[in-house]
Amino acid sequence: MIAHLKSLLSKFNDTSVERAAIDFETGLAALLVEVMRADGKVLTEELENIQNTLIHYCGLELDAASRLLTKAKQLVEQAIDLYSFVNVVNEHTSDIERIEIIELLWQVAFADGQVDGQEDHVIRKIAGLMYVTHADFIQAKINVDESRKQ
């Protein structure tokens, strides 16, 4: 029995080490993927939006952005929560940059032309975990919606 408990605890410690290895780009990509998956559909427009965001926002080449997107999808599939992703993003960003990231999340949600309630919910949850005020959360949504209509 004690051996079994030690085995379980060692697996838990291994998972903690893996979470610590997530860098900013991976954390950001995972949050973008989480929004994309929220409505149960993975659309080409959303994938392209995420890939373009990683290229422009993180300064990656197309191949590197594709690899990162694949890695982020796998991590999101295995994750039990958003904490490890949000935590690393919070550590590397200012308040203003976190609002910009919320706008990036809204861009994914709007990529298919409409925002699903689940996408809204996920972005709202992420905004709360990133300490983005409700007013800034709403303004980010309005900014993205208005810019896509122009």
CSV table of C-alpha atoms in Angstrom, one decimal:
chain,number,residue,atom,x,y,z
A,1,MET,CA,0.0,0.0,0.0
A,2,ILE,CA,2.8,2.4,0.9
A,3,ALA,CA,4.5,1.6,-2.4
A,4,HIS,CA,1.3,2.4,-4.3
A,5,LEU,CA,1.0,5.8,-2.5
A,6,LYS,CA,4.6,6.6,-3.3
A,7,SER,CA,4.0,5.7,-6.9
A,8,LEU,CA,1.0,8.1,-7.1
A,9,LEU,CA,2.9,10.9,-5.4
A,10,SER,CA,5.8,10.5,-7.8
A,11,LYS,CA,3.4,10.8,-10.8
A,12,PHE,CA,2.0,14.0,-9.2
A,13,ASN,CA,5.5,15.4,-8.8
A,14,ASP,CA,6.3,14.6,-12.5
A,15,THR,CA,3.2,16.4,-13.6
A,16,SER,CA,4.3,19.5,-11.6
A,17,VAL,CA,7.6,19.5,-13.4
A,18,GLU,CA,5.9,19.3,-16.8
A,19,ARG,CA,3.7,22.3,-15.9
A,20,ALA,CA,6.6,24.4,-14.9
A,21,ALA,CA,8.2,23.7,-18.3
A,22,ILE,CA,5.4,25.6,-20.2
A,23,ASP,CA,6.8,28.9,-21.7
A,24,PHE,CA,4.9,32.0,-22.6
A,25,GLU,CA,4.2,31.1,-26.2
A,26,THR,CA,2.9,27.7,-25.3
A,27,GLY,CA,0.7,29.1,-22.6
A,28,LEU,CA,-0.7,31.7,-25.0
A,29,ALA,CA,-1.3,29.1,-27.7
A,30,ALA,CA,-3.0,26.8,-25.3
A,31,LEU,CA,-5.4,29.6,-24.2
A,32,LEU,CA,-6.2,30.4,-27.9
A,33,VAL,CA,-6.8,26.7,-28.5
A,34,GLU,CA,-9.1,26.5,-25.5
A,35,VAL,CA,-11.3,29.2,-26.9
A,36,MET,CA,-11.3,27.6,-30.3
A,37,ARG,CA,-12.5,24.3,-28.8
A,38,ALA,CA,-15.1,25.8,-26.5
A,39,ASP,CA,-18.0,25.5,-29.0
A,40,GLY,CA,-17.1,21.9,-29.9
A,41,LYS,CA,-16.0,22.8,-33.4
A,42,VAL,CA,-12.6,23.3,-34.8
A,43,LEU,CA,-12.9,25.5,-37.9
A,44,THR,CA,-10.3,26.4,-40.5
A,45,GLU,CA,-10.8,30.1,-39.8
A,46,GLU,CA,-10.1,29.6,-36.2
A,47,LEU,CA,-6.9,27.6,-36.8
A,48,GLU,CA,-5.7,30.2,-39.3
A,49,ASN,CA,-6.4,33.0,-36.8
A,50,ILE,CA,-4.4,31.2,-34.1
A,51,GLN,CA,-1.5,30.5,-36.4
A,52,ASN,CA,-1.4,34.1,-37.6
A,53,THR,CA,-1.6,35.3,-34.0
A,54,LEU,CA,1.4,33.2,-33.1
A,55,ILE,CA,3.3,34.4,-36.1
A,56,HIS,CA,2.7,38.1,-35.5
A,57,TYR,CA,2.4,38.3,-31.7
A,58,CYS,CA,5.2,35.8,-30.8
A,59,GLY,CA,7.4,36.5,-33.9
A,60,LEU,CA,7.4,32.9,-35.0
A,61,GLU,CA,7.9,31.5,-38.5
A,62,LEU,CA,5.1,29.5,-40.1
A,63,ASP,CA,6.7,26.1,-39.3
A,64,ALA,CA,7.3,27.0,-35.7
A,65,ALA,CA,3.8,28.4,-35.3
A,66,SER,CA,2.4,25.1,-36.7
A,67,ARG,CA,4.4,23.0,-34.3
A,68,LEU,CA,3.4,25.2,-31.4
A,69,LEU,CA,-0.2,24.9,-32.4
A,70,THR,CA,0.0,21.1,-32.5
A,71,LYS,CA,1.8,21.1,-29.1
A,72,ALA,CA,-0.9,23.4,-27.6
A,73,LYS,CA,-3.7,21.2,-28.8
A,74,GLN,CA,-2.1,18.2,-27.2
A,75,LEU,CA,-1.6,20.1,-23.9
A,76,VAL,CA,-5.1,21.3,-23.8
A,77,GLU,CA,-6.4,17.8,-24.4
A,78,GLN,CA,-4.4,16.6,-21.4
A,79,ALA,CA,-5.1,19.6,-19.1
A,80,ILE,CA,-7.5,19.4,-16.3
A,81,ASP,CA,-7.6,23.2,-15.9
A,82,LEU,CA,-6.3,26.4,-17.3
A,83,TYR,CA,-4.2,27.4,-14.4
A,84,SER,CA,-0.8,26.4,-15.7
A,85,PHE,CA,-1.4,28.2,-19.0
A,86,VAL,CA,-2.8,31.4,-17.4
A,87,ASN,CA,-0.1,31.4,-14.8
A,88,VAL,CA,2.7,31.5,-17.2
A,89,VAL,CA,1.0,34.2,-19.3
A,90,ASN,CA,0.4,36.3,-16.2
A,91,GLU,CA,4.0,36.0,-15.2
A,92,HIS,CA,5.2,37.5,-18.5
A,93,THR,CA,2.7,40.2,-19.1
A,94,SER,CA,1.6,43.6,-17.8
A,95,ASP,CA,-2.0,44.6,-17.2
A,96,ILE,CA,-2.2,46.2,-20.6
A,97,GLU,CA,-0.7,43.2,-22.3
A,98,ARG,CA,-3.2,40.9,-20.6
A,99,ILE,CA,-6.1,43.0,-22.0
A,100,GLU,CA,-4.4,42.7,-25.5
A,101,ILE,CA,-4.4,38.9,-25.0
A,102,ILE,CA,-8.1,39.0,-24.2
A,103,GLU,CA,-8.6,40.8,-27.5
A,104,LEU,CA,-6.6,38.0,-29.2
A,105,LEU,CA,-9.0,35.4,-27.6
A,106,TRP,CA,-12.0,37.4,-28.9
A,107,GLN,CA,-10.5,37.4,-32.4
A,108,VAL,CA,-10.5,33.5,-32.2
A,109,ALA,CA,-14.1,33.5,-31.0
A,110,PHE,CA,-15.2,35.9,-33.8
A,111,ALA,CA,-13.1,34.1,-36.5
A,112,ASP,CA,-16.1,32.2,-37.7
A,113,GLY,CA,-18.4,35.2,-37.8
A,114,GLN,CA,-20.2,34.6,-34.5
A,115,VAL,CA,-19.5,34.1,-30.8
A,116,ASP,CA,-20.8,31.0,-29.2
A,117,GLY,CA,-21.9,31.2,-25.6
A,118,GLN,CA,-19.3,28.6,-24.6
A,119,GLU,CA,-16.6,30.8,-26.2
A,120,ASP,CA,-17.8,33.8,-24.3
A,121,HIS,CA,-17.8,31.7,-21.1
A,122,VAL,CA,-14.2,30.5,-21.6
A,123,ILE,CA,-12.9,34.0,-22.4
A,124,ARG,CA,-14.8,35.4,-19.3
A,125,LYS,CA,-13.1,32.7,-17.1
A,126,ILE,CA,-9.7,33.4,-18.6
A,127,ALA,CA,-10.1,37.1,-18.1
A,128,GLY,CA,-11.0,36.6,-14.5
A,129,LEU,CA,-7.9,34.4,-14.0
A,130,MET,CA,-5.8,37.0,-15.7
A,131,TYR,CA,-7.2,39.7,-13.4
A,132,VAL,CA,-8.7,41.6,-16.3
A,133,THR,CA,-11.6,43.8,-15.1
A,134,HIS,CA,-15.1,43.2,-16.4
A,135,ALA,CA,-15.1,46.6,-18.1
A,136,ASP,CA,-11.9,45.8,-19.9
A,137,PHE,CA,-13.2,42.3,-20.8
A,138,ILE,CA,-16.3,44.0,-22.4
A,139,GLN,CA,-14.3,46.7,-24.1
A,140,ALA,CA,-11.9,44.1,-25.6
A,141,LYS,CA,-14.9,42.3,-27.1
A,142,ILE,CA,-16.3,45.6,-28.5
A,143,ASN,CA,-13.0,46.6,-30.0
A,144,VAL,CA,-12.6,43.2,-31.8
A,145,ASP,CA,-16.2,43.2,-33.0
A,146,GLU,CA,-15.9,46.8,-34.3
A,147,SER,CA,-12.6,46.2,-36.0
A,148,ARG,CA,-13.8,43.1,-37.8
A,149,LYS,CA,-16.9,45.0,-39.2
A,150,GLN,CA,-14.7,47.6,-40.8
